Amino acid sequence: MPALTLTLRGALAAAADNNPDVQLYRERIKAAEGQVLTQFGAMLPNLSSTVKQSRQTLFLGTIGLAPVRTDPFSIFDARLYASQNLISVSLIRRWRASREQLHIAEFESDARMYDTMASVGLLYMEGLKAIGMVKMHESNQQVMSELLAIVRQRQKGGVATGLDIARLEAQLAGERQLAAAARYDIQHAKLGILNLLNLPFDIAIVFADEFQTDTADLSSPPAVEEALARRPEVQAQYTRIKAAELTYSSITGERLPSLVAQGDYGLIGNRWSNTLDTFTGAVLLQIPIFDGAQREGRVAEARSQLRQEALRMRSVLNQVKMDVHDALAAMVAAKEQLSVARHGLQAATRELELARERYAVMTAASHFELTNGLFAVARAREGLVSALFQLNAARVNLARATGTLTTLN
């Protein structure tokens, strides 16, 4: 089976299309659309029909001491029934509330999609980090192997000791162990991505992108404004408040009179071939008076629900603002860490070079200088990979916080 080459943007797009949780939320949109149709149908004419052929007798009472009934006779009745709500404030507002519930389902679906895309993006960065760690540990092993050969050569000349060799071999074994752990981290990240993309686990994934080192500078106010305008969680909460208002008004609207037209038309007779047409027409003015305070209880519940949604709005806005500020702070910190890591790697590399030169030309040079230089380079390389990961993970988190994941590459 050929390997699947994935870019970051391709992985994000696949998550939006294939993830089962995202598809589940999209099915909830279909259910909400059905609810809208149901509420709209309550305002449309209701038509039904019956056709009945019966054979019956009637009780005529008691004449003398004996009960009397009629002889059996037949009745045929074919009838069409119709009803139409002419004026009902409650039904109209209930239908409008169902439309807002549909919008809520759409926003919730978008929020779930963005959460899944962010998870895939972070796993992608975890994979790149693990790949970087493997390369870093392999580079460390190469340098240590070269130095180990030098130390062994000096041991033959009686300059180095077995302890020097054992110390380097222990460091080399540690780097091999860390490289093996990093290889597992690569597979773990790939399996996580396959799971979120709903792909078979035996597919081999190749990461096509690399860590980015340059990111645009963003300031807090524009980023927060963009997040408040784009985040589906904010739009969903605004819509929940609107839906709660409509639900509340639909229940209070039940106190108002409503107008309903009803009627039927049909054919009735003893047989289907011997009938007369009859009809009934009526307009009903329904005036609610008292229902045992059930309506008042539902009004109080809807009023409380509206207040709850308004309070929840504050929490959502605060969370979105905190997400943006936290992502921006992480971006600034990651840039600083990357700058420090680069300078640290340069310094550690220079230290190792000087230690190697000193060790090569001076027989009395301390082996500890060499091992310290090795350790400094190894940790500096690891710090650089970690700083690159933090920077690119911050990119993903900032895109999620501002609702711009679909444009991330």
Short mmCIF file of N, CA and C in Angstrom, two decimals, residues 204-374:
data_model
loop_
_atom_site.label_atom_id
_atom_site.label_comp_id
_atom_site.label_asym_id
_atom_site.label_seq_id
_atom_site.Cartn_x
_atom_site.Cartn_y
_atom_site.Cartn_z
N ALA A 204 0.40 3.97 5.94
CA ALA A 204 1.63 4.68 6.31
C ALA A 204 1.48 6.16 5.98
N ILE A 205 1.83 7.00 6.93
CA ILE A 205 1.70 8.46 6.75
C ILE A 205 3.09 9.06 6.63
N VAL A 206 3.21 10.00 5.69
CA VAL A 206 4.43 10.78 5.53
C VAL A 206 4.06 12.24 5.74
N PHE A 207 4.74 12.91 6.66
CA PHE A 207 4.49 14.33 6.91
C PHE A 207 5.22 15.15 5.85
N ALA A 208 4.45 15.91 5.07
CA ALA A 208 5.04 16.68 3.98
C ALA A 208 5.56 18.04 4.44
N ASP A 209 4.99 18.60 5.50
CA ASP A 209 5.38 19.93 5.96
C ASP A 209 6.49 19.85 7.00
N GLU A 210 7.09 20.98 7.24
CA GLU A 210 8.09 21.11 8.29
C GLU A 210 7.70 22.25 9.22
N PHE A 211 8.42 22.36 10.31
CA PHE A 211 8.15 23.45 11.25
C PHE A 211 8.40 24.79 10.57
N GLN A 212 7.47 25.73 10.81
CA GLN A 212 7.69 27.10 10.37
C GLN A 212 8.43 27.86 11.46
N THR A 213 9.32 28.74 11.03
CA THR A 213 10.11 29.50 12.00
C THR A 213 9.71 30.96 12.07
N ASP A 214 8.95 31.43 11.08
CA ASP A 214 8.51 32.83 11.07
C ASP A 214 7.00 32.88 11.19
N THR A 215 6.50 33.70 12.06
CA THR A 215 5.07 33.88 12.25
C THR A 215 4.75 35.36 12.27
N ALA A 216 3.53 35.67 11.86
CA ALA A 216 3.11 37.08 11.84
C ALA A 216 2.92 37.59 13.26
N ASP A 217 3.26 38.85 13.44
CA ASP A 217 3.06 39.48 14.75
C ASP A 217 1.62 39.95 14.86
N LEU A 218 0.94 39.51 15.92
CA LEU A 218 -0.45 39.90 16.16
C LEU A 218 -0.55 40.61 17.49
N SER A 219 -1.45 41.57 17.56
CA SER A 219 -1.70 42.27 18.81
C SER A 219 -3.04 41.85 19.37
N SER A 220 -3.23 42.07 20.63
CA SER A 220 -4.41 41.54 21.31
C SER A 220 -5.74 42.09 20.80
N PRO A 221 -5.94 43.42 20.72
CA PRO A 221 -7.28 43.90 20.35
C PRO A 221 -7.80 43.37 19.01
N PRO A 222 -7.02 43.45 17.91
CA PRO A 222 -7.55 42.91 16.65
C PRO A 222 -7.82 41.41 16.72
N ALA A 223 -6.94 40.68 17.38
CA ALA A 223 -7.13 39.23 17.47
C ALA A 223 -8.39 38.89 18.27
N VAL A 224 -8.63 39.62 19.35
CA VAL A 224 -9.84 39.37 20.15
C VAL A 224 -11.09 39.71 19.35
N GLU A 225 -11.06 40.83 18.65
CA GLU A 225 -12.21 41.21 17.84
C GLU A 225 -12.48 40.18 16.75
N GLU A 226 -11.42 39.67 16.14
CA GLU A 226 -11.59 38.64 15.12
C GLU A 226 -12.18 37.38 15.71
N ALA A 227 -11.72 37.01 16.89
CA ALA A 227 -12.24 35.81 17.54
C ALA A 227 -13.72 35.96 17.88
N LEU A 228 -14.09 37.11 18.42
CA LEU A 228 -15.50 37.32 18.79
C LEU A 228 -16.39 37.31 17.56
N ALA A 229 -15.85 37.71 16.41
CA ALA A 229 -16.65 37.74 15.19
C ALA A 229 -16.71 36.38 14.50
N ARG A 230 -15.68 35.53 14.69
CA ARG A 230 -15.57 34.30 13.92
C ARG A 230 -15.85 33.04 14.73
N ARG A 231 -15.62 33.07 16.02
CA ARG A 231 -15.75 31.83 16.79
C ARG A 231 -17.19 31.33 16.78
N PRO A 232 -17.42 30.07 16.38
CA PRO A 232 -18.80 29.54 16.36
C PRO A 232 -19.41 29.43 17.74
N GLU A 233 -18.57 29.28 18.78
CA GLU A 233 -19.12 29.20 20.13
C GLU A 233 -19.82 30.50 20.51
N VAL A 234 -19.25 31.63 20.09
CA VAL A 234 -19.88 32.93 20.38
C VAL A 234 -21.19 33.06 19.62
N GLN A 235 -21.15 32.72 18.33
CA GLN A 235 -22.36 32.83 17.52
C GLN A 235 -23.44 31.88 18.02
N ALA A 236 -23.02 30.69 18.45
CA ALA A 236 -24.01 29.73 18.97
C ALA A 236 -24.67 30.26 20.23
N GLN A 237 -23.90 30.91 21.11
CA GLN A 237 -24.46 31.41 22.36
C GLN A 237 -25.40 32.58 22.11
N TYR A 238 -25.03 33.47 21.19
CA TYR A 238 -25.95 34.54 20.81
C TYR A 238 -27.26 33.95 20.30
N THR A 239 -27.16 32.90 19.51
CA THR A 239 -28.36 32.28 18.94
C THR A 239 -29.16 31.57 20.02
N ARG A 240 -28.49 30.97 21.00
CA ARG A 240 -29.22 30.35 22.11
C ARG A 240 -30.05 31.37 22.87
N ILE A 241 -29.48 32.55 23.08
CA ILE A 241 -30.23 33.60 23.76
C ILE A 241 -31.46 33.98 22.94
N LYS A 242 -31.28 34.13 21.63
CA LYS A 242 -32.41 34.49 20.78
C LYS A 242 -33.48 33.40 20.78
N ALA A 243 -33.02 32.13 20.74
CA ALA A 243 -33.98 31.02 20.77
C ALA A 243 -34.71 30.98 22.11
N ALA A 244 -34.00 31.25 23.20
CA ALA A 244 -34.65 31.27 24.52
C ALA A 244 -35.66 32.40 24.60
N GLU A 245 -35.35 33.54 24.01
CA GLU A 245 -36.31 34.65 23.98
C GLU A 245 -37.58 34.26 23.22
N LEU A 246 -37.40 33.59 22.08
CA LEU A 246 -38.55 33.19 21.28
C LEU A 246 -39.37 32.11 21.99
N THR A 247 -38.67 31.18 22.65
CA THR A 247 -39.39 30.15 23.41
C THR A 247 -40.19 30.78 24.54
N TYR A 248 -39.59 31.73 25.23
CA TYR A 248 -40.28 32.42 26.31
C TYR A 248 -41.51 33.17 25.77
N SER A 249 -41.33 33.87 24.65
CA SER A 249 -42.45 34.63 24.10
C SER A 249 -43.53 33.71 23.52
N SER A 250 -43.13 32.52 23.04
CA SER A 250 -44.15 31.59 22.52
C SER A 250 -45.03 31.06 23.65
N ILE A 251 -44.41 30.84 24.82
CA ILE A 251 -45.21 30.35 25.95
C ILE A 251 -46.10 31.46 26.49
N THR A 252 -45.56 32.66 26.61
CA THR A 252 -46.42 33.77 27.05
C THR A 252 -47.49 34.06 26.01
N GLY A 253 -47.21 33.76 24.73
CA GLY A 253 -48.21 33.97 23.69
C GLY A 253 -49.39 33.03 23.78
N GLU A 254 -49.23 31.94 24.55
CA GLU A 254 -50.36 31.02 24.74
C GLU A 254 -51.48 31.68 25.54
N ARG A 255 -51.19 32.79 26.23
CA ARG A 255 -52.24 33.50 26.97
C ARG A 255 -53.17 34.25 26.02
N LEU A 256 -52.72 34.49 24.80
CA LEU A 256 -53.51 35.27 23.85
C LEU A 256 -54.53 34.38 23.14
N PRO A 257 -55.66 34.93 22.73
CA PRO A 257 -56.64 34.15 21.97
C PRO A 257 -56.06 33.71 20.63
N SER A 258 -56.53 32.58 20.15
CA SER A 258 -56.13 32.08 18.84
C SER A 258 -57.38 31.77 18.03
N LEU A 259 -57.23 31.83 16.71
CA LEU A 259 -58.35 31.63 15.79
C LEU A 259 -58.07 30.43 14.92
N VAL A 260 -59.03 29.49 14.89
CA VAL A 260 -58.87 28.25 14.14
C VAL A 260 -60.10 28.04 13.26
N ALA A 261 -59.87 27.69 12.01
CA ALA A 261 -60.96 27.34 11.09
C ALA A 261 -61.01 25.83 10.95
N GLN A 262 -62.24 25.28 11.06
CA GLN A 262 -62.44 23.84 10.93
C GLN A 262 -63.60 23.57 10.00
N GLY A 263 -63.56 22.45 9.37
CA GLY A 263 -64.67 22.09 8.50
C GLY A 263 -64.53 20.68 7.98
N ASP A 264 -65.64 20.17 7.46
CA ASP A 264 -65.59 18.86 6.80
C ASP A 264 -66.62 18.84 5.68
N TYR A 265 -66.40 17.99 4.72
CA TYR A 265 -67.32 17.82 3.60
C TYR A 265 -67.29 16.34 3.23
N GLY A 266 -68.50 15.79 2.98
CA GLY A 266 -68.52 14.38 2.62
C GLY A 266 -69.86 13.94 2.06
N LEU A 267 -69.91 12.67 1.74
CA LEU A 267 -71.10 12.03 1.20
C LEU A 267 -71.58 11.01 2.21
N ILE A 268 -72.90 11.01 2.48
CA ILE A 268 -73.46 10.08 3.46
C ILE A 268 -74.75 9.52 2.93
N GLY A 269 -74.99 8.24 3.18
CA GLY A 269 -76.22 7.58 2.75
C GLY A 269 -76.22 6.16 3.24
N ASN A 270 -77.25 5.40 2.79
CA ASN A 270 -77.31 3.99 3.19
C ASN A 270 -76.32 3.14 2.39
N ARG A 271 -76.06 3.56 1.15
CA ARG A 271 -75.09 2.87 0.30
C ARG A 271 -74.29 3.91 -0.44
N TRP A 272 -73.11 3.51 -0.94
CA TRP A 272 -72.23 4.45 -1.63
C TRP A 272 -72.88 5.00 -2.88
N SER A 273 -73.84 4.22 -3.45
CA SER A 273 -74.51 4.69 -4.67
C SER A 273 -75.76 5.52 -4.37
N ASN A 274 -76.05 5.69 -3.07
CA ASN A 274 -77.26 6.43 -2.70
C ASN A 274 -76.88 7.37 -1.56
N THR A 275 -76.27 8.52 -1.90
CA THR A 275 -75.74 9.44 -0.89
C THR A 275 -76.14 10.87 -1.18
N LEU A 276 -76.00 11.68 -0.15
CA LEU A 276 -76.16 13.13 -0.25
C LEU A 276 -74.89 13.79 0.30
N ASP A 277 -74.56 14.93 -0.23
CA ASP A 277 -73.39 15.65 0.29
C ASP A 277 -73.79 16.50 1.47
N THR A 278 -72.93 16.49 2.49
CA THR A 278 -73.15 17.31 3.70
C THR A 278 -71.82 17.97 4.06
N PHE A 279 -71.90 19.04 4.78
CA PHE A 279 -70.67 19.73 5.18
C PHE A 279 -70.89 20.43 6.52
N THR A 280 -69.75 20.75 7.12
CA THR A 280 -69.74 21.55 8.36
C THR A 280 -68.62 22.56 8.24
N GLY A 281 -68.85 23.78 8.62
CA GLY A 281 -67.84 24.82 8.64
C GLY A 281 -67.92 25.61 9.93
N ALA A 282 -66.75 25.91 10.50
CA ALA A 282 -66.76 26.62 11.78
C ALA A 282 -65.47 27.40 11.94
N VAL A 283 -65.55 28.51 12.64
CA VAL A 283 -64.39 29.28 13.05
C VAL A 283 -64.40 29.33 14.57
N LEU A 284 -63.29 28.86 15.18
CA LEU A 284 -63.21 28.76 16.62
C LEU A 284 -62.31 29.86 17.16
N LEU A 285 -62.79 30.60 18.10
CA LEU A 285 -61.99 31.56 18.84
C LEU A 285 -61.69 30.93 20.18
N GLN A 286 -60.42 30.53 20.36
CA GLN A 286 -60.02 29.86 21.59
C GLN A 286 -59.40 30.89 22.54
N ILE A 287 -59.97 31.00 23.73
CA ILE A 287 -59.52 31.97 24.73
C ILE A 287 -59.04 31.21 25.96
N PRO A 288 -57.74 31.19 26.21
CA PRO A 288 -57.23 30.50 27.41
C PRO A 288 -57.70 31.23 28.67
N ILE A 289 -58.13 30.48 29.62
CA ILE A 289 -58.59 31.07 30.88
C ILE A 289 -57.76 30.55 32.05
N PHE A 290 -57.76 29.26 32.27
CA PHE A 290 -57.04 28.70 33.40
C PHE A 290 -56.70 27.25 33.09
N ASP A 291 -55.42 26.89 33.30
CA ASP A 291 -55.02 25.51 33.04
C ASP A 291 -54.32 24.91 34.27
N GLY A 292 -54.75 25.34 35.43
CA GLY A 292 -54.15 24.80 36.65
C GLY A 292 -52.76 25.34 36.91
N ALA A 293 -52.44 26.53 36.38
CA ALA A 293 -51.14 27.19 36.57
C ALA A 293 -50.00 26.45 35.87
N GLN A 294 -50.33 25.51 34.96
CA GLN A 294 -49.27 24.83 34.23
C GLN A 294 -48.52 25.80 33.32
N ARG A 295 -49.27 26.68 32.68
CA ARG A 295 -48.64 27.64 31.78
C ARG A 295 -47.71 28.58 32.54
N GLU A 296 -48.14 29.02 33.70
CA GLU A 296 -47.31 29.92 34.49
C GLU A 296 -46.01 29.24 34.92
N GLY A 297 -46.10 27.95 35.19
CA GLY A 297 -44.89 27.21 35.54
C GLY A 297 -43.93 27.14 34.36
N ARG A 298 -44.46 26.91 33.16
CA ARG A 298 -43.61 26.85 31.98
C ARG A 298 -43.04 28.23 31.65
N VAL A 299 -43.81 29.29 31.91
CA VAL A 299 -43.31 30.65 31.71
C VAL A 299 -42.14 30.93 32.64
N ALA A 300 -42.27 30.53 33.91
CA ALA A 300 -41.19 30.74 34.87
C ALA A 300 -39.95 29.95 34.47
N GLU A 301 -40.15 28.74 33.99
CA GLU A 301 -39.01 27.92 33.56
C GLU A 301 -38.31 28.55 32.36
N ALA A 302 -39.09 29.02 31.37
CA ALA A 302 -38.51 29.64 30.18
C ALA A 302 -37.80 30.95 30.54
N ARG A 303 -38.36 31.71 31.48
CA ARG A 303 -37.71 32.95 31.91
C ARG A 303 -36.36 32.65 32.56
N SER A 304 -36.32 31.62 33.38
CA SER A 304 -35.06 31.24 34.02
C SER A 304 -34.06 30.74 32.98
N GLN A 305 -34.52 29.99 31.99
CA GLN A 305 -33.63 29.50 30.94
C GLN A 305 -33.02 30.66 30.16
N LEU A 306 -33.82 31.70 29.93
CA LEU A 306 -33.31 32.88 29.23
C LEU A 306 -32.23 33.57 30.06
N ARG A 307 -32.44 33.68 31.35
CA ARG A 307 -31.43 34.29 32.21
C ARG A 307 -30.16 33.44 32.26
N GLN A 308 -30.33 32.12 32.28
CA GLN A 308 -29.16 31.23 32.28
C GLN A 308 -28.32 31.42 31.02
N GLU A 309 -28.99 31.52 29.87
CA GLU A 309 -28.26 31.71 28.62
C GLU A 309 -27.54 33.05 28.60
N ALA A 310 -28.15 34.08 29.16
CA ALA A 310 -27.50 35.39 29.22
C ALA A 310 -26.26 35.33 30.11
N LEU A 311 -26.36 34.62 31.24
CA LEU A 311 -25.19 34.47 32.11
C LEU A 311 -24.12 33.63 31.45
N ARG A 312 -24.54 32.59 30.72
CA ARG A 312 -23.58 31.74 30.03
C ARG A 312 -22.85 32.52 28.95
N MET A 313 -23.51 33.54 28.40
CA MET A 313 -22.87 34.38 27.38
C MET A 313 -21.63 35.05 27.93
N ARG A 314 -21.70 35.52 29.17
CA ARG A 314 -20.54 36.15 29.79
C ARG A 314 -19.39 35.15 29.89
N SER A 315 -19.72 33.93 30.29
CA SER A 315 -18.68 32.91 30.42
C SER A 315 -18.04 32.60 29.08
N VAL A 316 -18.85 32.50 28.03
CA VAL A 316 -18.32 32.20 26.70
C VAL A 316 -17.41 33.33 26.22
N LEU A 317 -17.85 34.58 26.39
CA LEU A 317 -17.03 35.71 25.95
C LEU A 317 -15.71 35.76 26.71
N ASN A 318 -15.77 35.54 28.02
CA ASN A 318 -14.53 35.54 28.82
C ASN A 318 -13.60 34.41 28.39
N GLN A 319 -14.16 33.24 28.10
CA GLN A 319 -13.34 32.11 27.68
C GLN A 319 -12.66 32.38 26.35
N VAL A 320 -13.40 32.95 25.40
CA VAL A 320 -12.82 33.25 24.09
C VAL A 320 -11.70 34.28 24.24
N LYS A 321 -11.95 35.32 25.01
CA LYS A 321 -10.91 36.33 25.21
C LYS A 321 -9.68 35.74 25.88
N MET A 322 -9.90 34.87 26.88
CA MET A 322 -8.76 34.24 27.54
C MET A 322 -8.00 33.34 26.58
N ASP A 323 -8.72 32.59 25.72
CA ASP A 323 -8.06 31.73 24.74
C ASP A 323 -7.13 32.53 23.84
N VAL A 324 -7.61 33.69 23.38
CA VAL A 324 -6.81 34.51 22.48
C VAL A 324 -5.59 35.06 23.20
N HIS A 325 -5.80 35.63 24.39
CA HIS A 325 -4.67 36.21 25.14
C HIS A 325 -3.66 35.13 25.51
N ASP A 326 -4.15 33.94 25.88
CA ASP A 326 -3.24 32.87 26.24
C ASP A 326 -2.44 32.40 25.02
N ALA A 327 -3.12 32.28 23.86
CA ALA A 327 -2.43 31.86 22.64
C ALA A 327 -1.39 32.89 22.20
N LEU A 328 -1.73 34.17 22.33
CA LEU A 328 -0.77 35.21 21.99
C LEU A 328 0.43 35.19 22.93
N ALA A 329 0.16 35.00 24.22
CA ALA A 329 1.26 34.91 25.18
C ALA A 329 2.15 33.71 24.89
N ALA A 330 1.53 32.58 24.52
CA ALA A 330 2.31 31.39 24.18
C ALA A 330 3.15 31.64 22.94
N MET A 331 2.60 32.39 21.98
CA MET A 331 3.35 32.71 20.76
C MET A 331 4.57 33.57 21.08
N VAL A 332 4.39 34.59 21.91
CA VAL A 332 5.51 35.46 22.28
C VAL A 332 6.58 34.65 23.03
N ALA A 333 6.13 33.82 23.97
CA ALA A 333 7.09 33.02 24.74
C ALA A 333 7.83 32.04 23.84
N ALA A 334 7.10 31.45 22.88
CA ALA A 334 7.74 30.48 21.97
C ALA A 334 8.78 31.16 21.10
N LYS A 335 8.49 32.37 20.62
CA LYS A 335 9.49 33.10 19.82
C LYS A 335 10.73 33.38 20.63
N GLU A 336 10.53 33.77 21.88
CA GLU A 336 11.68 34.05 22.74
C GLU A 336 12.47 32.77 23.00
N GLN A 337 11.77 31.66 23.25
CA GLN A 337 12.45 30.39 23.47
C GLN A 337 13.24 29.97 22.23
N LEU A 338 12.68 30.19 21.05
CA LEU A 338 13.37 29.81 19.82
C LEU A 338 14.65 30.63 19.64
N SER A 339 14.55 31.94 19.92
CA SER A 339 15.75 32.78 19.81
C SER A 339 16.83 32.33 20.78
N VAL A 340 16.43 32.07 22.02
CA VAL A 340 17.40 31.61 23.02
C VAL A 340 17.98 30.26 22.63
N ALA A 341 17.14 29.36 22.12
CA ALA A 341 17.60 28.01 21.75
C ALA A 341 18.62 28.08 20.61
N ARG A 342 18.39 28.98 19.65
CA ARG A 342 19.34 29.12 18.55
C ARG A 342 20.69 29.61 19.05
N HIS A 343 20.68 30.62 19.89
CA HIS A 343 21.93 31.12 20.45
C HIS A 343 22.60 30.06 21.33
N GLY A 344 21.78 29.33 22.08
CA GLY A 344 22.34 28.28 22.92
C GLY A 344 23.01 27.18 22.11
N LEU A 345 22.39 26.83 20.97
CA LEU A 345 22.98 25.79 20.12
C LEU A 345 24.30 26.28 19.52
N GLN A 346 24.35 27.53 19.12
CA GLN A 346 25.60 28.08 18.58
C GLN A 346 26.70 28.04 19.64
N ALA A 347 26.35 28.45 20.86
CA ALA A 347 27.34 28.46 21.93
C ALA A 347 27.80 27.05 22.28
N ALA A 348 26.84 26.10 22.35
CA ALA A 348 27.19 24.73 22.70
C ALA A 348 28.04 24.09 21.60
N THR A 349 27.71 24.38 20.35
CA THR A 349 28.50 23.84 19.24
C THR A 349 29.93 24.38 19.29
N ARG A 350 30.06 25.67 19.58
CA ARG A 350 31.39 26.27 19.69
C ARG A 350 32.16 25.65 20.86
N GLU A 351 31.49 25.42 21.97
CA GLU A 351 32.14 24.80 23.13
C GLU A 351 32.67 23.41 22.78
N LEU A 352 31.84 22.63 22.05
CA LEU A 352 32.27 21.29 21.68
C LEU A 352 33.44 21.32 20.73
N GLU A 353 33.40 22.25 19.78
CA GLU A 353 34.52 22.36 18.83
C GLU A 353 35.82 22.69 19.55
N LEU A 354 35.76 23.64 20.47
CA LEU A 354 36.95 24.01 21.22
C LEU A 354 37.45 22.85 22.08
N ALA A 355 36.49 22.12 22.68
CA ALA A 355 36.87 20.98 23.51
C ALA A 355 37.53 19.90 22.67
N ARG A 356 37.03 19.68 21.47
CA ARG A 356 37.63 18.67 20.58
C ARG A 356 39.03 19.09 20.15
N GLU A 357 39.18 20.38 19.81
CA GLU A 357 40.50 20.86 19.42
C GLU A 357 41.50 20.71 20.57
N ARG A 358 41.05 21.08 21.76
CA ARG A 358 41.92 21.00 22.94
C ARG A 358 42.27 19.54 23.25
N TYR A 359 41.29 18.69 23.12
CA TYR A 359 41.51 17.28 23.42
C TYR A 359 42.44 16.63 22.39
N ALA A 360 42.37 17.14 21.15
CA ALA A 360 43.18 16.54 20.08
C ALA A 360 44.64 16.93 20.17
N VAL A 361 44.94 18.13 20.66
CA VAL A 361 46.32 18.63 20.64
C VAL A 361 47.01 18.57 21.98
N MET A 362 46.23 18.42 23.06
CA MET A 362 46.82 18.42 24.40
C MET A 362 46.60 17.07 25.06
N THR A 363 47.64 16.41 25.34
CA THR A 363 47.52 15.09 25.94
C THR A 363 46.99 15.15 27.37
N ALA A 364 47.19 16.31 27.99
CA ALA A 364 46.73 16.46 29.38
C ALA A 364 45.32 17.05 29.47
N ALA A 365 44.70 17.24 28.31
CA ALA A 365 43.36 17.84 28.32
C ALA A 365 42.38 16.92 29.05
N SER A 366 41.48 17.54 29.79
CA SER A 366 40.51 16.76 30.56
C SER A 366 39.41 16.20 29.66
N HIS A 367 39.09 14.95 29.88
CA HIS A 367 38.00 14.33 29.13
C HIS A 367 36.65 14.90 29.53
N PHE A 368 36.58 15.46 30.73
CA PHE A 368 35.30 16.03 31.18
C PHE A 368 34.89 17.22 30.30
N GLU A 369 35.84 17.97 29.81
CA GLU A 369 35.50 19.09 28.91
C GLU A 369 34.80 18.57 27.66
N LEU A 370 35.27 17.43 27.17
CA LEU A 370 34.67 16.85 25.97
C LEU A 370 33.25 16.35 26.24
N THR A 371 33.09 15.63 27.32
CA THR A 371 31.75 15.11 27.64
C THR A 371 30.79 16.23 28.00
N ASN A 372 31.27 17.26 28.67
CA ASN A 372 30.40 18.40 28.97
C ASN A 372 29.96 19.09 27.69
N GLY A 373 30.89 19.22 26.72
CA GLY A 373 30.53 19.82 25.44
C GLY A 373 29.50 18.98 24.71
N LEU A 374 29.67 17.66 24.75
CA LEU A 374 28.69 16.76 24.12
C LEU A 374 27.30 16.93 24.75
#
